[in-house]
XYZ file of C-alpha atoms in Angstrom:
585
model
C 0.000 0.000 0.000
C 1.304 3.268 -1.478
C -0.356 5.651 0.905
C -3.015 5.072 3.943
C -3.639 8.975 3.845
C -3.130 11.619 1.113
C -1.791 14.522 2.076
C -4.874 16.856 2.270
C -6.598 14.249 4.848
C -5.072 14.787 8.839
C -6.109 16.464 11.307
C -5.832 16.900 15.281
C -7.687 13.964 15.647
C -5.475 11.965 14.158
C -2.285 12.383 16.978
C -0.887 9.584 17.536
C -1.920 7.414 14.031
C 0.610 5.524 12.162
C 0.527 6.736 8.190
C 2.069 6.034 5.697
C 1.730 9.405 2.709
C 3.338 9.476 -0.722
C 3.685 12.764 -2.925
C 5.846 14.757 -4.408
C 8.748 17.012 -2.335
C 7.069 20.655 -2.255
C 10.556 22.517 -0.354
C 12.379 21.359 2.253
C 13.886 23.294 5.831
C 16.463 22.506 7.696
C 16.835 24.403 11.376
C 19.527 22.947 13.551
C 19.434 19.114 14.039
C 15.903 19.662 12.438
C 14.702 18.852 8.482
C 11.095 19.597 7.508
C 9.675 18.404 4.040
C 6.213 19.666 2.375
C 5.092 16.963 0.963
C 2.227 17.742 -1.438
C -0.254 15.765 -3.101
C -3.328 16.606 -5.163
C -5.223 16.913 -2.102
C -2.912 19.438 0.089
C 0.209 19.728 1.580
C 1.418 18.056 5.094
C 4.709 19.046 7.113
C 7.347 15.982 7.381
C 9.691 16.222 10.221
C 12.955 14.274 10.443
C 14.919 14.426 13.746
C 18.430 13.750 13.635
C 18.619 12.762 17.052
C 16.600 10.495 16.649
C 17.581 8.569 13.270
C 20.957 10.594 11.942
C 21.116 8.287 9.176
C 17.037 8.983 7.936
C 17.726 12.615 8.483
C 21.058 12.916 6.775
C 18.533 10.970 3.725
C 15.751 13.707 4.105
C 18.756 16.212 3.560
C 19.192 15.115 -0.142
C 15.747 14.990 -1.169
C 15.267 17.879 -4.457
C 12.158 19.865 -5.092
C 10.001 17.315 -6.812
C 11.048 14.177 -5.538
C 8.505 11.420 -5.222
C 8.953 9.422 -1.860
C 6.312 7.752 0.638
C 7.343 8.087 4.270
C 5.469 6.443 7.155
C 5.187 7.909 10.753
C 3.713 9.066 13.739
C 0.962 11.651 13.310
C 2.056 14.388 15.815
C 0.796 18.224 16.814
C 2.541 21.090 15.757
C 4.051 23.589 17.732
C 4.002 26.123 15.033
C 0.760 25.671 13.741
C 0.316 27.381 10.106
C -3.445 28.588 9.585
C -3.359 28.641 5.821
C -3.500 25.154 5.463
C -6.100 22.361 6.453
C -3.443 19.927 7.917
C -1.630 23.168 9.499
C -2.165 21.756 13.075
C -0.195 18.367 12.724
C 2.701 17.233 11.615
C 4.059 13.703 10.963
C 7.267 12.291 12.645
C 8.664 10.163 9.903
C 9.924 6.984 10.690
C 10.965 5.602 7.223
C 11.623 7.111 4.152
C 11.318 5.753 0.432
C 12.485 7.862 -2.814
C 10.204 6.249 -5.635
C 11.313 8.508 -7.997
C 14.268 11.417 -8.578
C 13.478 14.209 -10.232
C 15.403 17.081 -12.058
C 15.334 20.723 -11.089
C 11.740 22.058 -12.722
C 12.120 24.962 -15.040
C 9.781 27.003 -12.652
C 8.368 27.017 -8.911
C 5.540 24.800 -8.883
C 3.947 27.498 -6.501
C 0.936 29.568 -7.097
C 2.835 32.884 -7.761
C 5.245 31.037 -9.907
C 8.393 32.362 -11.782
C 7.531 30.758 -14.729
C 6.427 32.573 -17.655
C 3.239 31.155 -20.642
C 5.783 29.478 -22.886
C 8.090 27.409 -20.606
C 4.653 27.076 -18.232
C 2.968 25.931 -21.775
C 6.121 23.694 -22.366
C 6.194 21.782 -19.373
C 2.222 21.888 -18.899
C 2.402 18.262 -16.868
C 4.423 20.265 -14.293
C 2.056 23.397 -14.456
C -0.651 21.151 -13.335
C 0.763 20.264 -10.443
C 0.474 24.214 -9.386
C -2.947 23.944 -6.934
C -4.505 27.025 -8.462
C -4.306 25.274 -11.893
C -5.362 22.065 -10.481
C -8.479 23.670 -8.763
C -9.430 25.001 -12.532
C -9.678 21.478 -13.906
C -11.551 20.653 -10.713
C -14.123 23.213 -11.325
C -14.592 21.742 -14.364
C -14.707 18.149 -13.509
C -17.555 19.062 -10.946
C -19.756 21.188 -13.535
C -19.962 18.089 -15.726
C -20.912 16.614 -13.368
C -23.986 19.145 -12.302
C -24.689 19.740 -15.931
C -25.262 15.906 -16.714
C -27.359 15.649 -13.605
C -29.445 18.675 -14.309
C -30.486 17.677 -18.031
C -31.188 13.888 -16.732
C -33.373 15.037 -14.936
C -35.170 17.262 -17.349
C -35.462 14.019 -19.496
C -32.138 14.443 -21.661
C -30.098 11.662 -23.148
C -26.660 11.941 -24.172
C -25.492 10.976 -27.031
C -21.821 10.866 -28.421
C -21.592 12.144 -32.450
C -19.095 11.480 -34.663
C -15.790 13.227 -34.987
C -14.790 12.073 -38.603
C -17.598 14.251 -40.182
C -17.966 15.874 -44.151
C -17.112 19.562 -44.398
C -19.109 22.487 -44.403
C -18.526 25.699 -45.823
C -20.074 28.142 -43.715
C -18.945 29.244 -40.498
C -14.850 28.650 -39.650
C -12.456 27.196 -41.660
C -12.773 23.386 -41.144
C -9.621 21.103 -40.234
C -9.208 18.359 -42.539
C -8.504 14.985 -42.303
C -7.270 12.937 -45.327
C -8.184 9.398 -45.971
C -6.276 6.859 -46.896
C -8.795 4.336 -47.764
C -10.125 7.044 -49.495
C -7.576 8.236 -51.763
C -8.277 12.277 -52.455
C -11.183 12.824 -50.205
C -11.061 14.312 -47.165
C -12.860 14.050 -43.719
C -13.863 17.314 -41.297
C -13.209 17.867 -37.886
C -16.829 18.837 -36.402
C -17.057 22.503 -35.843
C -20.199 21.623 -33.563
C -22.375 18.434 -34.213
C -25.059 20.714 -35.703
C -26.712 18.591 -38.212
C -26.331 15.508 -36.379
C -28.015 16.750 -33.298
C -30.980 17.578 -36.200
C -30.547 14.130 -37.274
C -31.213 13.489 -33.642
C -33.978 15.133 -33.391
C -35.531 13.519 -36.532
C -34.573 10.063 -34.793
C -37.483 10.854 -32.375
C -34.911 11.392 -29.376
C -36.345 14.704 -28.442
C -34.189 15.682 -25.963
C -30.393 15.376 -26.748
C -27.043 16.508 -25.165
C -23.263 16.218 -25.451
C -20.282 17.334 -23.926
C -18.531 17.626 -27.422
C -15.394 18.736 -28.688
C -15.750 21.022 -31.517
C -12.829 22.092 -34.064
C -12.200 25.076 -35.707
C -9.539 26.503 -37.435
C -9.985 30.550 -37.119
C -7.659 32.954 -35.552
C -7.147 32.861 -31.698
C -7.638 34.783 -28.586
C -7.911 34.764 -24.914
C -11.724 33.208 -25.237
C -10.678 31.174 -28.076
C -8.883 27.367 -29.061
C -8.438 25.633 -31.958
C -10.695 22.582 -30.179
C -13.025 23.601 -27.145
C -16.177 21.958 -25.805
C -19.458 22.820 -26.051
C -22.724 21.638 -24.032
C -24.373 20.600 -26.759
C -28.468 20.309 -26.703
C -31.041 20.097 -29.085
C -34.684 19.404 -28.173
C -37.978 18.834 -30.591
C -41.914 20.258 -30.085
C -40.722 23.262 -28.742
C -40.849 27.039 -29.410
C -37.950 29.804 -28.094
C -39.540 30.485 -24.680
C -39.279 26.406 -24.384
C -35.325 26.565 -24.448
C -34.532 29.767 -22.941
C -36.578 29.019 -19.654
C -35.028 25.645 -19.381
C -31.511 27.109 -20.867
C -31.896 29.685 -17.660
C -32.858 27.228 -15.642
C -29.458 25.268 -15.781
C -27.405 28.464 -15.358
C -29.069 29.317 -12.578
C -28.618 25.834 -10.835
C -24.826 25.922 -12.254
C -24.461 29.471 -10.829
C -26.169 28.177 -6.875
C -24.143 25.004 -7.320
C -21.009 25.724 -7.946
C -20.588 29.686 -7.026
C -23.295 29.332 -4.254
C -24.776 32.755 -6.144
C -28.463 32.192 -5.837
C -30.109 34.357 -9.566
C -33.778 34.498 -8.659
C -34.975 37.549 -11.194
C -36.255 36.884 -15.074
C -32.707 37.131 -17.276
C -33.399 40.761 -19.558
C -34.106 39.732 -23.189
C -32.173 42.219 -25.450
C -33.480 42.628 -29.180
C -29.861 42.839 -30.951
C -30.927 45.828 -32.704
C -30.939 47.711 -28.997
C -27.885 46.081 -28.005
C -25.747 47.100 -31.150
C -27.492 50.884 -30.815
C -26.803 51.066 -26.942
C -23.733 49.413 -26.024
C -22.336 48.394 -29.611
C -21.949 44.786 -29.089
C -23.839 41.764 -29.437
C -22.428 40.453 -26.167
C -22.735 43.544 -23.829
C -21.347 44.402 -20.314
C -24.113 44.772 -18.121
C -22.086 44.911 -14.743
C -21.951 48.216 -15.200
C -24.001 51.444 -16.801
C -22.230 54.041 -19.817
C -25.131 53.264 -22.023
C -24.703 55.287 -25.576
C -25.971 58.336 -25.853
C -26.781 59.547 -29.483
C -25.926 63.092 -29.801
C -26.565 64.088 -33.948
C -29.336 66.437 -33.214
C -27.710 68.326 -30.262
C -24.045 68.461 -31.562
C -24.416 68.844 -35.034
C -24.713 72.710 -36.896
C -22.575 74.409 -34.584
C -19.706 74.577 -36.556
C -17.340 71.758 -35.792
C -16.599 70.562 -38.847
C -15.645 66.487 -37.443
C -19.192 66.533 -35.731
C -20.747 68.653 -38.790
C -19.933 65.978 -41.265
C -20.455 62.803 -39.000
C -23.047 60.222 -39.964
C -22.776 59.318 -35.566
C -22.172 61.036 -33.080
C -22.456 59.175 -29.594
C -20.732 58.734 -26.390
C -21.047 57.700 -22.702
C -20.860 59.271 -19.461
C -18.520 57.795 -16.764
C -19.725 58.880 -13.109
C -17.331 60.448 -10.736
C -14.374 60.988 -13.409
C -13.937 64.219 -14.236
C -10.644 63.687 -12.188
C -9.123 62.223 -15.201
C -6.254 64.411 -16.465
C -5.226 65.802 -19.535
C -2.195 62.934 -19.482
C -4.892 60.283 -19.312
C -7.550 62.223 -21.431
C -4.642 61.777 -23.965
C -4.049 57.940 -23.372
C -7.745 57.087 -23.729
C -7.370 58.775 -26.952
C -4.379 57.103 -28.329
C -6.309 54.091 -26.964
C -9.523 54.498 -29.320
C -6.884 55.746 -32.103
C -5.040 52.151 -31.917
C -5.498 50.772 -35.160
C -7.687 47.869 -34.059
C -10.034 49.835 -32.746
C -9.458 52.710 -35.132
C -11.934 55.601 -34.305
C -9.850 59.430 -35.733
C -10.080 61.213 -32.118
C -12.172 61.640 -29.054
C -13.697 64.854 -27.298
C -14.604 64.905 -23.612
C -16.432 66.834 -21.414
C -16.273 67.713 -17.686
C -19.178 68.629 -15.359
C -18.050 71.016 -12.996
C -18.947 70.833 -9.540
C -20.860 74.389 -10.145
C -23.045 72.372 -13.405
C -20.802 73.988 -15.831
C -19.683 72.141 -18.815
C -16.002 72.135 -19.322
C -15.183 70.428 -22.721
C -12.366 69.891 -25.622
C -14.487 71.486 -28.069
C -15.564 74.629 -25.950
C -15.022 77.298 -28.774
C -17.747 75.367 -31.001
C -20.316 75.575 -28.556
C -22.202 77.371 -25.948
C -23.046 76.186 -22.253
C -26.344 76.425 -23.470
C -25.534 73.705 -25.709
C -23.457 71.880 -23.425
C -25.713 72.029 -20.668
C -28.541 70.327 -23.510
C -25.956 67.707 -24.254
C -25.561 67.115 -20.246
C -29.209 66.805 -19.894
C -29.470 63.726 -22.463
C -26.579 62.299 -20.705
C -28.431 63.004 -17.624
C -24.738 63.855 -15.999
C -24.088 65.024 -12.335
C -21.116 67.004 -11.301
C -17.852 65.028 -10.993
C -18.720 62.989 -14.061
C -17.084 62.581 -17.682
C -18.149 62.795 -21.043
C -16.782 60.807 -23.648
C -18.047 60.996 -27.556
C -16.991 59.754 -30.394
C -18.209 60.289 -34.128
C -17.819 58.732 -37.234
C -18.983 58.325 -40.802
C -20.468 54.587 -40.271
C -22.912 54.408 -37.636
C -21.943 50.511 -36.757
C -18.264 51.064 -36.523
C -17.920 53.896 -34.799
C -20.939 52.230 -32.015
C -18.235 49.435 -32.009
C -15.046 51.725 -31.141
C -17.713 53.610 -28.416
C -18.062 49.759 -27.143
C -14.770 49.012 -26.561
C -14.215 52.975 -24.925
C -17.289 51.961 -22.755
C -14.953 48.620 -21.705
C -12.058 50.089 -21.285
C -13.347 52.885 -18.483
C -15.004 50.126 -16.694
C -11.766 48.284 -16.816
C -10.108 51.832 -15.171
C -13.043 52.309 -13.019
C -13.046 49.014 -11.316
C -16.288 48.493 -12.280
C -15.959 44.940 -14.159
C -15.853 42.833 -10.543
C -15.554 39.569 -11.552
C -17.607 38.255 -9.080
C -20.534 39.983 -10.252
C -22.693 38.669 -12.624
C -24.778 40.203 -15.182
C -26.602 38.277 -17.701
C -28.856 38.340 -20.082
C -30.440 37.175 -23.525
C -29.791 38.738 -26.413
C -32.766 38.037 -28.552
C -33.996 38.902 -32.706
C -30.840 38.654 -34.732
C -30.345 39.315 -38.189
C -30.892 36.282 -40.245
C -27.676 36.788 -42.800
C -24.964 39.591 -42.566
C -22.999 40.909 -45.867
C -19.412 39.214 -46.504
C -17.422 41.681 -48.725
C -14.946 38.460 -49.028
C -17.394 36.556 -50.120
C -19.732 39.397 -52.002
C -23.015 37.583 -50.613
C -24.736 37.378 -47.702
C -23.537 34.376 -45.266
C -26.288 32.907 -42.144
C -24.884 35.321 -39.434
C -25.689 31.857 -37.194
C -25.890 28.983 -39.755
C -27.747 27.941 -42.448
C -30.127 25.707 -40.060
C -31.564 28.935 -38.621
C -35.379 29.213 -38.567
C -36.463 32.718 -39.440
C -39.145 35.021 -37.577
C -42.497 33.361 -38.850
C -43.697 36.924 -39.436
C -40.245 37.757 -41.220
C -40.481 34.885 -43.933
C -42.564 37.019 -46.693
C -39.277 39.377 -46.426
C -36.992 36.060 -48.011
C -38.008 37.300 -50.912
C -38.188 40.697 -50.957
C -35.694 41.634 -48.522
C -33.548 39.178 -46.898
C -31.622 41.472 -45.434
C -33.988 42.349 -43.055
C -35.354 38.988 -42.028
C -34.887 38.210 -38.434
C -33.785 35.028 -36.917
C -35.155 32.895 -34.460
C -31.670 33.061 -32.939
C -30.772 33.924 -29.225
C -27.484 34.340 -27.375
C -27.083 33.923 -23.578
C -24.503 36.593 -22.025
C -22.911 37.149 -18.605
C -20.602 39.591 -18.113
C -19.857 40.597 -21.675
C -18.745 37.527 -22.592
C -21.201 35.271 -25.049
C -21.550 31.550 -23.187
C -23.909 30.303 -25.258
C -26.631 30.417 -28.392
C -28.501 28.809 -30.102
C -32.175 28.884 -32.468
C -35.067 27.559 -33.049
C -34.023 25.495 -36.618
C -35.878 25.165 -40.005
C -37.449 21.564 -40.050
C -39.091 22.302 -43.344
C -37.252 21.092 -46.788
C -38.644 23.407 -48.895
C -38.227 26.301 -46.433
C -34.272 25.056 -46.029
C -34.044 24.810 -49.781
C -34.963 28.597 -49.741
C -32.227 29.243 -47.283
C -30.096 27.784 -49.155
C -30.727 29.517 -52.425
C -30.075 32.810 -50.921
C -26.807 31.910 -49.861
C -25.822 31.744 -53.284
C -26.332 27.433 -53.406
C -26.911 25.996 -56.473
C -29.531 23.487 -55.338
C -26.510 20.866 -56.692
C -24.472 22.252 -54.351
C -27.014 21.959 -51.882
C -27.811 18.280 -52.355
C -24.095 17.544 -52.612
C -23.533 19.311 -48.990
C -26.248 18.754 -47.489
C -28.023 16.240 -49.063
C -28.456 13.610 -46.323
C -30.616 16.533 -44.144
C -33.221 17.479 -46.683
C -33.168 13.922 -47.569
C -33.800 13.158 -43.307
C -36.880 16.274 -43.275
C -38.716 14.616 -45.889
C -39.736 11.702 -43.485
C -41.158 13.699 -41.025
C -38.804 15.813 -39.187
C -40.557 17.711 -35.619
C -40.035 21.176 -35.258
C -37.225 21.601 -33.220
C -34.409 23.924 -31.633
C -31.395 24.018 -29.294
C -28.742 25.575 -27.254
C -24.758 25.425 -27.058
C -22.980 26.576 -24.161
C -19.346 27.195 -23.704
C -17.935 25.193 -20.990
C -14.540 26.403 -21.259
C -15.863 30.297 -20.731
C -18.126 28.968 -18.159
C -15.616 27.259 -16.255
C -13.683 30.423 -16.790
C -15.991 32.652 -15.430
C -16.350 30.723 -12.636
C -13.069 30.526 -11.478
C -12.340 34.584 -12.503
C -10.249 33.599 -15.143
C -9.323 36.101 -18.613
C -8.878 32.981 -20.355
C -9.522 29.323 -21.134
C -6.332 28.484 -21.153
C -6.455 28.010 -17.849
C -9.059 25.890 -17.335
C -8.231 23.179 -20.621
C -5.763 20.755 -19.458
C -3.660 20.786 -22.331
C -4.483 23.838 -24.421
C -2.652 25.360 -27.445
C -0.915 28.611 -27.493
C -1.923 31.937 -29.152
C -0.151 30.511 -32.520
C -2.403 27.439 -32.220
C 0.419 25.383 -31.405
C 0.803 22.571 -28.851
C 4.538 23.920 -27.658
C 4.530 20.478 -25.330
C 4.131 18.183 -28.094
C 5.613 20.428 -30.676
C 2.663 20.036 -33.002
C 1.419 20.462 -35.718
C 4.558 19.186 -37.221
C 5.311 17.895 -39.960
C 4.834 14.483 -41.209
C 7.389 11.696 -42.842
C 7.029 10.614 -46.444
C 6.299 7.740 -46.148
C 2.644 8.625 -44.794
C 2.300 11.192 -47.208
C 2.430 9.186 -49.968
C 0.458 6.623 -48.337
C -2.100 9.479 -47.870
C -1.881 10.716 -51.630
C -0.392 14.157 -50.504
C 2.085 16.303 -51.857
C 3.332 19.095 -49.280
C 3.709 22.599 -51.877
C 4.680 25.430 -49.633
C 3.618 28.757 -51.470
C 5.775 31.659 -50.134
């Protein structure tokens, strides 16, 4: 027997047992005649004293142990005198009466502490020792125990899980697909699933009305702190229902994730945002609702006074950030250069100050009177002490988007994005398609599956553009953990879909042939629901990314820097997979 214990498990009450523990070598003291050993496990940490006058030779063996070690030691469980409070088993100790090294270990690149010296890549690198650090640990924990609560909340709303291929056909909307060749198959190709979308549909014409999966999805599209290359999704689809069906239940589980895990108990109606209100008052599909700065258009106040940047705007809008008028010129002028950065790329940025008297103090004083300034307060509804902040723009929609991330980055300086508050919300009503200037057609803003507003369909033919989806996204905290839609069960209705995404309906057949095919023998109307587990998980453990909470997750460039992949391949299985490798430059 390895271990009787682990090393999370003593306490006071357990003076006086024999143990035996076995872990890994956290640091090690020695004070006089005295060595003491962390010795930590996955569970915690326990002190390990060794006594040289009591067994020189076992101490003088404690003295060589390195940082990472793996030994088992048995001994007598024994109170501290020193007792450390910031740790369960910080009232014992054990006096070690035999020692065994199972395993040596080299000098780790980096403290395996929680404040650790090691930076992303060499952390990234040696990821197996990085998950040894308890804060990482606890991330994968979190994780393991929403599964769990997620599985046991949808069996018992009647849900039945259901694992979907990963060898799939690709699709060509949405991400770029990774591809796998086939050698059986010479010059075909197989898909990674970018989310088991038509299968769960498949599902649903199977009669198994209420599907989910904890799936891993693939897609190959740029990266960032929310993003991977391969993430998983809680994956649901259920049949005879309408939108109020799935966002009730949808609610439902993140209010029992948010009680079970976080112990945060959500009791009010999530707001339902039409995404026409949320692009106009926060510009962005996802917004921040910890907080207020809600736009504030300004054409009919600001325009006609002679400023010629306001004069020949097509938008003019800002916010109104409570209690800073503090801010100084010096950081007036960083928040510009900050909404000048050329991925956000708005041309300048006036401010305004209310004075503690009610006066209007602003950039652009010459251009207008307090009169005007004091009507431009008013719509802001501003107090003294706050700040004005406008920007303007010849495109309504991009320059809402550079106000958006303005409005983000003063609650960032503010302190006002706490990241244990939680704001969420539905954002409801989305465009059916969106214009691709790549592509010089309109693409599903969702996916082609999307059912439309029943009172929007006329509009397909007349004017797609403004057809509305039966498409919702759930939001906390500005950051989009899920969406879904009710989807089109009707053949001829998907055939129309179809057409105005520019498919021949060849191309349609040959894509997605096998799902018309499926609708034609009786397919039930139906919809679903994807969360995000990696952003929930992150969330919930106040993480800015999900790198932290993925085991073994790729880098920025997409790259696995642990198992140095991708990589390339030898030629052998190249030519066994019909491939030539041409490198354009």
């Amino acid at each position: 027997m390895y271990r009787s214990h682990t090393c999370g498990e003593l306490r006071i009450s357990d003076v006086n047992k024999q143990v035996t523990l076995a872990g890994w070598v956290q640091r090690s003291r020695k004070m006089g005649g005295m060595t003491f050993i962390d010795l930590r496990d996955r569970y915690g940490i326990t002190q390990l004293v060794f006594n040289e006058e009591i067994n020189a030779e076992l101490c003088d063996q404690a003295n060589h142990l390195g940082r990472e070690y793996v030994i088992q030691i048995t001994g007598t469980v024994n109170e501290r005198f020193s007792k450390n409070q910031n740790i369960p088993t910080g009232d014992i100790e054990i006096i070690v009466s035999e020692l065994n090294v199972l395993n040596v270990a080299l000098t780790p690149p980096f403290t395996i502490e929680e404040n650790t010296d090691g930076g992303d890549d060499i952390r990234m690198k040696y990821r197996y020792l990085d998950l040894r650090r308890a804060n990482v640990r606890k991330n994968l924990e979190l994780r393991h125990k929403m599964t769990i609560e997620v599985r046991k909340y949808l069996d018992n709303q009647g849900f039945i899980e259901v694992e979907t291929p990963i060898l799939v056909g690709s699709t060509p909307e949405g991400a770029r697909d990774f591809v796998v060749p086939s050698r059986m198959n010479p010059g075909q190709f197989y898909a990674l699933p970018q989310s088991p979308q038509t299968l769960k549909q498949l599902l649903m014409v199977s009669g198994f009305d209420r599907y989910f999966q904890i799936a891993k999805c693939f897609r190959d599209e740029d990266l960032r702190a929310d993003r991977q290359p391969e993430f998983t999704q809680i994956d649901c689809e259920m049949s005879f229902v309408e939108q109020d069906d799935i966002i009730n239940l949808f609610e439902g589980m993140a209010k029992y994730l948010f009680k079970e895990i976080r112990g945060v108990e959500l009791t009010e109606p999530f707001l339902r945002m039409p995404w026409a209100d949320a692009m106009k008052y926060y510009g962005s599909d996802k917004p921040d609702l910890r907080f207020g700065m809600k736009f504030v258009e300004l054409m009919d106040i600001m325009k006609g006074h002679g400023f010629s940047v306001f004069d020949n705007a097509v938008y003019i809008g800002g916010i109104c950030a409570e209690g800073a008028a503090h801010y100084t010129r010096k950081q007036l002028d960083a928040l510009t250069e900050f909404v000048k950065r050329p991925q956000i790329g708005a041309k300048g940025m006036v401010y305004a100050r209310v004075e503690a008297d009610g006066n209007v103090k602003s950039s652009v004083d010459k251009f207008y009177t307090q009169e005007v300034l004091q009507e431009m307060k008013a719509a802001f509804n501003a107090q003294p002490g706050d700040l004005i902040l406008i920007l303007s723009g010849d495109d309504a929609m991009k320059t809402r988007k550079q106000l958006n991330e303005l409005r983000l980055e003063m609650g960032n300086q503010l302190g006002l994005r706490d990241k244990n508050k939680f704001a969420l919300l539905w954002v409801v009503d989305f465009p059916m398609f969106e214009w691709s200037d790549e592509e010089g057609r309109l693409m599903a803003m969702h996916h082609p599956f999307t059912h439309p507003k029943d009172e929007d369909i006329p509009l397909l033919d007349t004017d797609p553009a403004a057809v509305r989806a039966d498409a919702y996204d759930m939001v906390c905290n500005g950051i989009e953990v899920g969406g879904g839609s009710i989807r089109i069960h009707d053949a001829q209705l998907q055939a129309k879909m179809f057409e105005i995404l520019g498919f021949t309906p060849e191309k349609a057949q040959e894509q997605f042939g096998f799902l018309m095919n499926a609708f034609k023998y009786g397919a039930p109307p139906h919809g679903g629901l994807a969360y995000g587990l990696d952003r929930w998980v992150s969330i919930f453990a106040g993480l800015d990314s999900i790198r932290d909470c993925i085991a073994f997750p790729k880098n920025n460039s997409g790259r696995d820097v642990m198992l140095d992949a991708p990589s390339s391949i030898d030629q052998k299985q190249l030519d066994e997979l019909n491939l030539i490798v041409d490198i354009k430059e």
